[in-house]
């Protein structure tokens, strides 16, 4: 008679009746794991370890595609380290962050979690309803940018370096952004037209923005507009509720004001984080210089081409040209110093252009924070007024007790 195999599926119930089963935390290697129970867990664990998730890929022409990619695939595609990808994890709560790296920009602003390269945008696919309008707006801008860059050489041939890039954005901008510009500081509000759009020729000069800056601007505008709309709704609810509480102190009014105050604290923290991130970028020229992805990509291509051409044209016999080589090296060193100085000067001008772009949204987010600070002061004043009224009522009750 054949002895029962230890791997037979019917052995497990028989063994559980005769001898106690091993603890759950001590794995038993003599018996297999039941396939129906562990297969889903093994699949889930594999997906978690590789970090596979859905990404919305949008190229420079505005074409979109949903791709399933793991963490290592994204790292190879964008050149980002794993710690930067953790910032985009929807499960983890990271503060608002904008990071400039060698080949990509990592953006984590409110509902927007994106990786911007010199040629494409990777968005973490989300079910948030506020993401869909942003995707459509980004797609529209990238299509317009692609058309502008395609038509730019023709415009340069006709009129030198003059290239009007007002076609990058249609005249129909969102109303929320237009309303936000009305509340901007006086010195800055003059730079906006009657429809709330920034005069691009005043901000960046008459030229087409790089691809990465178009995507960055779309992310900043969407995040600022989202925060501004929330702050506006909160103001519309808060001021009437506070006035009603001042006129009549009741449990219902107190509970309503308490909820409003909790929302105020939460949105103030979110706005403050976005403002701090923009301020940090504006204070560091090196971080802003890292965001010039198109320029760095062109420089890398030129270096590769120059190194390839120099290796092909290198002479085989150079023993009789020592003196010429020494003189050439001296000239190269001198040209390199001049080129470095010129590059640094151009980089400062380029950083200044990006600084003006970021400054526009810094002013907008700072205006939102000022509104919330004013509302917070009004809440504190209402609390002080209510405490005074309650103290007065308490004093009246004490006087009545003394009289009695």
CSV table of C-alpha atoms in Angstrom, one decimal:
chain,number,residue,atom,x,y,z
A,1,UNK,CA,0.0,0.0,0.0
A,2,UNK,CA,1.4,3.4,-1.0
A,3,UNK,CA,2.0,5.8,1.9
A,4,UNK,CA,0.2,9.1,1.9
A,5,UNK,CA,2.3,11.9,0.4
A,6,UNK,CA,2.9,14.9,2.6
A,7,UNK,CA,1.9,17.1,-0.3
A,8,UNK,CA,-1.5,15.5,-0.6
A,9,UNK,CA,-4.2,18.2,-0.1
A,10,UNK,CA,-6.3,15.9,2.1
A,11,UNK,CA,-3.5,15.4,4.7
A,12,UNK,CA,-4.0,18.9,6.2
A,13,UNK,CA,-7.3,18.3,8.0
A,14,UNK,CA,-6.2,14.9,9.2
A,15,UNK,CA,-3.0,16.3,10.8
A,16,UNK,CA,-4.9,19.2,12.4
A,17,UNK,CA,-7.0,16.7,14.3
A,18,UNK,CA,-4.2,14.6,15.6
A,19,UNK,CA,-1.5,17.2,16.4
A,20,UNK,CA,-1.6,21.0,17.0
A,21,UNK,CA,-0.8,23.1,14.0
A,22,UNK,CA,2.3,25.2,14.0
A,23,UNK,CA,1.9,28.8,14.8
A,24,UNK,CA,1.0,31.2,12.0
A,25,UNK,CA,4.2,33.3,12.4
A,26,UNK,CA,6.4,30.2,12.0
A,27,UNK,CA,6.3,28.9,8.4
A,28,UNK,CA,6.1,25.2,7.9
A,29,UNK,CA,8.2,24.2,4.8
A,30,UNK,CA,7.0,20.6,4.8
A,31,UNK,CA,3.5,21.4,3.6
A,32,UNK,CA,2.5,23.5,0.6
A,33,UNK,CA,0.4,26.7,0.8
A,34,UNK,CA,-3.1,26.2,-0.6
A,35,UNK,CA,-3.2,27.7,-4.0
A,36,UNK,CA,-6.7,29.2,-3.9
A,37,UNK,CA,-6.0,31.2,-0.7
A,38,UNK,CA,-2.5,32.4,-1.4
A,39,UNK,CA,-2.6,33.1,-5.1
A,40,UNK,CA,-4.4,36.5,-4.8
A,41,UNK,CA,-2.1,37.5,-2.0
A,42,UNK,CA,1.0,36.6,-4.0
A,43,UNK,CA,-0.3,38.6,-6.9
A,44,UNK,CA,-1.0,41.6,-4.7
A,45,UNK,CA,2.4,41.4,-3.1
A,46,UNK,CA,4.2,41.2,-6.5
A,47,UNK,CA,2.3,44.3,-7.7
A,48,UNK,CA,3.2,46.1,-4.5
A,49,UNK,CA,6.9,45.3,-4.6
A,50,UNK,CA,7.3,46.3,-8.3
A,51,UNK,CA,5.2,49.5,-7.9
A,52,UNK,CA,3.1,48.9,-11.0
A,53,UNK,CA,0.4,51.5,-11.5
A,54,UNK,CA,-1.5,53.2,-14.2
A,55,UNK,CA,0.2,56.3,-15.7
A,56,UNK,CA,-1.3,58.8,-18.2
A,57,UNK,CA,1.4,59.5,-20.8
A,58,UNK,CA,1.0,62.7,-22.8
A,59,UNK,CA,3.5,63.6,-25.5
A,60,UNK,CA,4.5,67.0,-26.9
A,61,UNK,CA,1.7,66.8,-29.4
A,62,UNK,CA,-1.0,66.3,-26.8
A,63,UNK,CA,-1.6,62.6,-27.6
A,64,UNK,CA,-2.5,60.6,-24.5
A,65,UNK,CA,-2.0,57.0,-23.7
A,66,UNK,CA,-2.6,55.0,-20.5
A,67,UNK,CA,0.3,52.7,-19.7
A,68,UNK,CA,0.9,50.2,-16.9
A,69,UNK,CA,4.5,50.7,-15.7
A,70,UNK,CA,6.5,49.7,-12.7
A,71,UNK,CA,8.8,51.8,-10.6
A,72,UNK,CA,12.0,50.6,-12.2
A,73,UNK,CA,10.6,51.3,-15.7
A,74,UNK,CA,9.8,54.9,-14.7
A,75,UNK,CA,13.2,55.3,-13.1
A,76,UNK,CA,14.9,54.2,-16.3
A,77,UNK,CA,12.7,56.4,-18.5
A,78,UNK,CA,13.0,59.6,-16.5
A,79,UNK,CA,16.3,59.1,-14.6
A,80,UNK,CA,14.7,59.7,-11.3
A,81,UNK,CA,15.7,58.0,-8.0
A,82,UNK,CA,13.2,55.9,-6.1
A,83,UNK,CA,12.9,58.6,-3.3
A,84,UNK,CA,11.6,61.1,-5.8
A,85,UNK,CA,8.9,58.6,-7.0
A,86,UNK,CA,7.7,58.1,-3.5
A,87,UNK,CA,6.6,61.7,-3.5
A,88,UNK,CA,4.0,60.8,-6.2
A,89,UNK,CA,2.6,57.8,-4.3
A,90,UNK,CA,-1.1,58.6,-3.8
A,91,UNK,CA,-1.1,56.5,-0.6
A,92,UNK,CA,1.6,58.6,1.1
A,93,UNK,CA,0.8,62.1,2.2
A,94,UNK,CA,3.7,64.3,1.0
A,95,UNK,CA,3.6,68.1,1.1
A,96,UNK,CA,3.5,70.1,-2.0
A,97,UNK,CA,6.8,69.7,-3.9
A,98,UNK,CA,8.4,70.8,-7.1
A,99,UNK,CA,11.8,69.2,-7.8
A,100,UNK,CA,14.1,69.9,-10.7
A,101,UNK,CA,16.3,66.9,-11.7
A,102,UNK,CA,18.7,66.2,-14.6
A,103,UNK,CA,16.1,64.8,-17.0
A,104,UNK,CA,12.8,65.5,-15.3
A,105,UNK,CA,10.7,67.7,-13.1
A,106,UNK,CA,8.7,66.1,-10.2
A,107,UNK,CA,5.5,67.9,-9.4
A,108,UNK,CA,3.3,67.2,-6.4
A,109,UNK,CA,0.8,70.0,-6.1
A,110,UNK,CA,-2.6,69.2,-4.6
A,111,UNK,CA,-4.4,66.8,-6.9
A,112,UNK,CA,-1.6,66.9,-9.5
A,113,UNK,CA,1.1,64.3,-9.4
A,114,UNK,CA,3.2,64.4,-12.5
A,115,UNK,CA,6.6,63.9,-14.0
A,116,UNK,CA,7.6,66.3,-16.7
A,117,UNK,CA,10.4,65.6,-19.1
A,118,UNK,CA,11.7,67.5,-22.1
A,119,UNK,CA,9.3,65.7,-24.4
A,120,UNK,CA,6.4,64.2,-22.4
A,121,UNK,CA,4.3,64.3,-19.2
A,122,UNK,CA,3.6,61.3,-17.0
A,123,UNK,CA,0.5,61.8,-14.8
A,124,UNK,CA,-0.4,59.4,-12.0
A,125,UNK,CA,-3.9,58.2,-13.1
A,126,UNK,CA,-6.4,59.2,-10.4
A,127,UNK,CA,-10.1,59.1,-10.0
A,128,UNK,CA,-10.2,62.6,-8.5
A,129,UNK,CA,-12.8,64.6,-10.4
A,130,UNK,CA,-10.6,67.7,-10.4
A,131,UNK,CA,-7.9,65.8,-12.4
A,132,UNK,CA,-9.9,65.4,-15.6
A,133,UNK,CA,-10.3,69.2,-16.3
A,134,UNK,CA,-6.6,69.6,-15.7
A,135,UNK,CA,-5.8,66.9,-18.2
A,136,UNK,CA,-7.9,68.5,-20.9
A,137,UNK,CA,-6.4,71.9,-20.2
A,138,UNK,CA,-2.9,70.5,-20.3
A,139,UNK,CA,-3.6,68.7,-23.6
A,140,UNK,CA,-5.0,71.9,-25.1
A,141,UNK,CA,-1.9,73.8,-24.1
A,142,UNK,CA,0.5,71.2,-25.4
A,143,UNK,CA,-1.3,71.1,-28.8
A,144,UNK,CA,-1.0,74.9,-29.0
A,145,UNK,CA,2.6,74.7,-28.0
A,146,UNK,CA,3.3,72.1,-30.6
A,147,UNK,CA,1.7,74.3,-33.3
A,148,UNK,CA,3.6,77.3,-32.1
A,149,UNK,CA,7.0,75.5,-32.1
A,150,UNK,CA,6.3,74.2,-35.6
A,151,UNK,CA,5.5,77.6,-36.9
A,152,UNK,CA,8.3,79.3,-35.0
A,153,UNK,CA,11.0,78.8,-37.7
A,154,UNK,CA,8.8,80.4,-40.4
A,155,UNK,CA,8.2,83.4,-38.2
A,156,UNK,CA,11.9,83.7,-37.4
A,157,UNK,CA,12.8,83.7,-41.1
A,158,UNK,CA,10.3,86.5,-41.8
A,159,UNK,CA,11.0,88.8,-38.9
A,160,UNK,CA,14.3,87.9,-37.3
A,161,UNK,CA,14.0,86.9,-33.7
A,162,UNK,CA,10.4,88.2,-33.3
A,163,UNK,CA,8.0,85.4,-32.7
A,164,UNK,CA,4.6,86.2,-31.2
A,165,UNK,CA,3.6,83.4,-28.9
A,166,UNK,CA,0.3,84.7,-27.8
A,167,UNK,CA,-1.3,81.8,-29.7
A,168,UNK,CA,0.0,79.4,-27.0
A,169,UNK,CA,-3.1,80.1,-24.9
A,170,UNK,CA,-6.5,80.8,-26.3
A,171,UNK,CA,-8.4,83.9,-25.2
A,172,UNK,CA,-10.9,81.8,-23.2
A,173,UNK,CA,-9.1,81.3,-19.9
A,174,UNK,CA,-10.8,80.0,-16.9
A,175,UNK,CA,-12.9,82.5,-14.9
A,176,UNK,CA,-11.3,81.4,-11.6
A,177,UNK,CA,-7.9,82.6,-12.7
A,178,UNK,CA,-9.3,85.9,-13.9
A,179,UNK,CA,-11.0,86.5,-10.6
A,180,UNK,CA,-7.7,85.6,-8.8
A,181,UNK,CA,-5.9,88.3,-10.7
A,182,UNK,CA,-8.3,90.9,-9.6
A,183,UNK,CA,-7.3,90.3,-6.0
A,184,UNK,CA,-3.5,90.4,-6.8
A,185,UNK,CA,-1.4,93.1,-5.4
A,186,UNK,CA,-1.7,96.5,-7.2
A,187,UNK,CA,1.7,96.5,-8.6
A,188,UNK,CA,1.3,93.1,-10.2
A,189,UNK,CA,-2.3,93.4,-11.3
A,190,UNK,CA,-1.4,95.9,-14.0
A,191,UNK,CA,0.4,93.1,-15.9
A,192,UNK,CA,-2.9,91.2,-16.5
A,193,UNK,CA,-5.4,92.0,-19.2
A,194,UNK,CA,-9.1,92.3,-18.7
A,195,UNK,CA,-9.7,88.6,-19.2
A,196,UNK,CA,-7.3,87.7,-16.4
A,197,UNK,CA,-4.4,86.4,-18.6
A,198,UNK,CA,-0.8,87.3,-18.0
A,199,UNK,CA,0.7,89.4,-20.8
A,200,UNK,CA,3.2,86.9,-22.0
A,201,UNK,CA,5.3,89.4,-23.8
A,202,UNK,CA,5.8,91.3,-20.6
A,203,UNK,CA,6.6,88.3,-18.5
A,204,UNK,CA,8.8,86.1,-20.7
A,205,UNK,CA,9.6,88.1,-23.7
A,206,UNK,CA,8.6,87.4,-27.3
A,207,UNK,CA,9.5,83.8,-27.6
A,208,UNK,CA,8.0,80.3,-27.2
A,209,UNK,CA,8.3,78.8,-23.8
A,210,UNK,CA,10.1,75.4,-23.5
A,211,UNK,CA,7.8,72.3,-23.3
A,212,UNK,CA,8.6,71.7,-19.7
A,213,UNK,CA,7.6,75.2,-18.7
A,214,UNK,CA,4.3,75.0,-20.5
A,215,UNK,CA,3.5,71.8,-18.5
A,216,UNK,CA,4.7,73.4,-15.3
A,217,UNK,CA,2.6,76.5,-15.8
A,218,UNK,CA,-0.5,74.3,-16.4
A,219,UNK,CA,0.2,72.5,-13.1
A,220,UNK,CA,0.7,75.7,-11.1
A,221,UNK,CA,-2.4,77.3,-12.5
A,222,UNK,CA,-4.6,74.3,-11.8
A,223,UNK,CA,-3.3,73.9,-8.2
A,224,UNK,CA,-3.7,77.6,-7.5
A,225,UNK,CA,-7.2,77.8,-9.0
A,226,UNK,CA,-8.3,74.8,-7.0
A,227,UNK,CA,-7.1,76.4,-3.7
A,228,UNK,CA,-8.6,79.7,-4.6
A,229,UNK,CA,-12.0,78.2,-5.3
A,230,UNK,CA,-12.0,76.3,-2.0
A,231,UNK,CA,-11.0,79.5,-0.2
A,232,UNK,CA,-13.7,81.4,-1.9
A,233,UNK,CA,-16.4,78.9,-0.9
A,234,UNK,CA,-15.1,78.9,2.6
A,235,UNK,CA,-15.4,82.7,2.8
A,236,UNK,CA,-18.9,82.6,1.5
A,237,UNK,CA,-19.9,80.2,4.3
A,238,UNK,CA,-17.8,81.5,7.1
A,239,UNK,CA,-18.7,85.2,7.3
A,240,UNK,CA,-22.5,84.7,7.5
A,241,UNK,CA,-22.1,81.9,10.0
A,242,UNK,CA,-19.8,84.0,12.2
A,243,UNK,CA,-22.3,86.9,12.1
A,244,UNK,CA,-25.1,84.7,12.9
A,245,UNK,CA,-23.2,83.2,15.9
A,246,UNK,CA,-22.5,86.7,17.2
A,247,UNK,CA,-26.1,87.6,17.1
A,248,UNK,CA,-27.4,84.4,18.6
A,249,UNK,CA,-25.2,81.9,20.6
A,250,UNK,CA,-26.6,78.4,20.1
A,251,UNK,CA,-25.3,74.9,19.9
A,252,UNK,CA,-26.1,74.6,16.2
A,253,UNK,CA,-24.3,77.9,15.4
A,254,UNK,CA,-21.3,76.9,17.5
A,255,UNK,CA,-21.0,73.5,15.8
A,256,UNK,CA,-21.2,75.1,12.4
A,257,UNK,CA,-18.5,77.6,13.2
A,258,UNK,CA,-16.3,74.8,14.6
A,259,UNK,CA,-16.5,72.9,11.3
A,260,UNK,CA,-15.7,76.1,9.4
A,261,UNK,CA,-12.7,76.7,11.6
A,262,UNK,CA,-11.4,73.1,11.0
A,263,UNK,CA,-11.7,73.6,7.3
A,264,UNK,CA,-9.9,76.9,7.6
A,265,UNK,CA,-7.0,75.4,9.4
A,266,UNK,CA,-6.7,72.6,6.8
A,267,UNK,CA,-6.8,74.8,3.7
A,268,UNK,CA,-4.5,77.4,5.3
A,269,UNK,CA,-1.9,74.7,5.8
A,270,UNK,CA,-2.2,73.5,2.2
A,271,UNK,CA,-1.9,77.0,0.8
A,272,UNK,CA,1.1,77.7,3.0
A,273,UNK,CA,2.9,74.6,1.7
A,274,UNK,CA,2.5,75.7,-1.9
A,275,UNK,CA,3.6,79.2,-1.1
A,276,UNK,CA,6.7,77.9,0.8
A,277,UNK,CA,7.6,75.6,-2.1
A,278,UNK,CA,7.4,78.5,-4.7
A,279,UNK,CA,9.4,80.7,-2.4
A,280,UNK,CA,12.1,78.1,-2.0
A,281,UNK,CA,12.4,77.8,-5.8
A,282,UNK,CA,12.5,81.6,-6.2
A,283,UNK,CA,15.3,81.8,-3.6
A,284,UNK,CA,17.5,79.2,-5.3
A,285,UNK,CA,18.8,79.9,-8.8
A,286,UNK,CA,20.4,76.5,-9.0
A,287,UNK,CA,17.1,74.7,-8.5
A,288,UNK,CA,15.5,76.8,-11.2
A,289,UNK,CA,18.4,76.2,-13.5
A,290,UNK,CA,17.8,72.4,-13.1
A,291,UNK,CA,14.4,72.8,-14.6
A,292,UNK,CA,15.7,73.8,-18.1
A,293,UNK,CA,15.3,70.3,-19.4
A,294,UNK,CA,15.1,71.2,-23.1
A,295,UNK,CA,18.3,73.3,-22.9
A,296,UNK,CA,20.1,70.5,-21.1
A,297,UNK,CA,18.9,67.9,-23.6
A,298,UNK,CA,20.2,70.0,-26.5
A,299,UNK,CA,23.5,70.4,-24.7
A,300,UNK,CA,23.8,66.7,-24.1
A,301,UNK,CA,23.1,66.0,-27.8
A,302,UNK,CA,25.7,68.5,-28.9
A,303,UNK,CA,28.3,67.0,-26.6
A,304,UNK,CA,27.6,63.5,-27.9
A,305,UNK,CA,27.8,64.7,-31.5
A,306,UNK,CA,31.0,66.7,-30.9
A,307,UNK,CA,32.7,63.7,-29.1
A,308,UNK,CA,31.7,61.4,-31.9
A,309,UNK,CA,33.0,63.7,-34.6
A,310,UNK,CA,36.2,64.3,-32.8
A,311,UNK,CA,36.9,60.6,-32.4
A,312,UNK,CA,36.3,60.1,-36.1
A,313,UNK,CA,38.5,63.0,-37.2
A,314,UNK,CA,41.3,62.2,-34.8
A,315,UNK,CA,44.6,61.8,-36.7
A,316,UNK,CA,46.5,58.5,-36.5
A,317,UNK,CA,49.9,60.0,-36.5
A,318,UNK,CA,50.5,63.1,-34.2
A,319,UNK,CA,54.1,62.8,-33.2
A,320,UNK,CA,55.2,65.6,-35.5
A,321,UNK,CA,52.5,68.0,-34.3
A,322,UNK,CA,53.4,68.5,-30.6
A,323,UNK,CA,53.8,72.2,-30.9
A,324,UNK,CA,50.6,72.7,-32.7
A,325,UNK,CA,48.7,70.6,-30.2
A,326,UNK,CA,50.1,72.7,-27.3
A,327,UNK,CA,49.0,75.9,-28.9
A,328,UNK,CA,45.6,74.4,-29.7
A,329,UNK,CA,45.1,73.3,-26.1
A,330,UNK,CA,45.9,76.8,-24.9
A,331,UNK,CA,43.3,78.2,-27.4
A,332,UNK,CA,40.7,75.7,-26.3
A,333,UNK,CA,41.3,76.5,-22.6
A,334,UNK,CA,40.8,80.2,-23.4
A,335,UNK,CA,37.7,79.6,-25.4
A,336,UNK,CA,36.3,77.3,-22.7
A,337,UNK,CA,36.7,80.1,-20.1
A,338,UNK,CA,34.9,82.5,-22.4
A,339,UNK,CA,32.2,80.0,-23.2
A,340,UNK,CA,31.7,79.2,-19.5
A,341,UNK,CA,31.3,82.9,-18.7
A,342,UNK,CA,28.8,83.3,-21.6
A,343,UNK,CA,26.9,80.2,-20.6
A,344,UNK,CA,26.6,81.5,-17.0
A,345,UNK,CA,25.4,84.8,-18.2
A,346,UNK,CA,22.8,83.2,-20.4
A,347,UNK,CA,21.8,80.9,-17.6
A,348,UNK,CA,21.1,83.8,-15.3
A,349,UNK,CA,18.9,85.4,-18.0
A,350,UNK,CA,17.1,82.1,-18.5
A,351,UNK,CA,16.6,81.7,-14.7
A,352,UNK,CA,15.3,85.2,-14.6
A,353,UNK,CA,12.6,84.2,-17.1
A,354,UNK,CA,11.6,81.2,-15.1
A,355,UNK,CA,11.6,83.4,-12.0
A,356,UNK,CA,9.1,85.7,-13.5
A,357,UNK,CA,6.9,82.7,-14.4
A,358,UNK,CA,7.0,81.4,-10.8
A,359,UNK,CA,6.6,84.9,-9.4
A,360,UNK,CA,3.2,85.2,-11.1
A,361,UNK,CA,1.8,82.2,-9.2
A,362,UNK,CA,3.6,83.1,-6.0
A,363,UNK,CA,1.7,86.4,-6.0
A,364,UNK,CA,-1.6,84.6,-6.6
A,365,UNK,CA,-1.0,82.0,-3.8
A,366,UNK,CA,0.2,84.7,-1.5
A,367,UNK,CA,-3.0,86.6,-2.1
A,368,UNK,CA,-5.1,83.5,-1.2
A,369,UNK,CA,-3.1,83.1,2.0
A,370,UNK,CA,-3.8,86.8,2.9
A,371,UNK,CA,-7.5,86.2,2.5
A,372,UNK,CA,-7.4,83.2,4.7
A,373,UNK,CA,-5.4,85.1,7.3
A,374,UNK,CA,-8.0,87.8,7.3
A,375,UNK,CA,-10.7,85.2,7.8
A,376,UNK,CA,-8.8,83.6,10.6
A,377,UNK,CA,-8.5,87.0,12.4
A,378,UNK,CA,-12.3,87.5,12.0
A,379,UNK,CA,-12.8,84.1,13.6
A,380,UNK,CA,-10.5,85.0,16.5
A,381,UNK,CA,-12.3,88.3,17.0
A,382,UNK,CA,-15.7,86.5,17.0
A,383,UNK,CA,-14.4,84.0,19.6
A,384,UNK,CA,-13.2,86.9,21.8
A,385,UNK,CA,-16.6,88.6,21.5
A,386,UNK,CA,-18.5,85.4,22.5
A,387,UNK,CA,-16.2,84.9,25.5
A,388,UNK,CA,-16.9,88.4,26.6
A,389,UNK,CA,-20.6,87.8,26.3
A,390,UNK,CA,-20.4,84.6,28.2
A,391,UNK,CA,-18.4,86.2,31.0
A,392,UNK,CA,-21.0,88.9,31.2
A,393,UNK,CA,-23.8,86.3,31.5
A,394,UNK,CA,-21.8,84.5,34.2
A,395,UNK,CA,-21.4,87.7,36.2
A,396,UNK,CA,-25.1,88.3,36.0
A,397,UNK,CA,-25.8,84.9,37.4
A,398,UNK,CA,-23.4,85.4,40.2
A,399,UNK,CA,-25.0,88.6,41.1
A,400,UNK,CA,-28.4,87.0,41.2
A,401,UNK,CA,-27.0,84.3,43.4
A,402,UNK,CA,-25.6,86.8,45.9
A,403,UNK,CA,-28.9,88.7,46.0
A,404,UNK,CA,-30.9,85.5,46.7
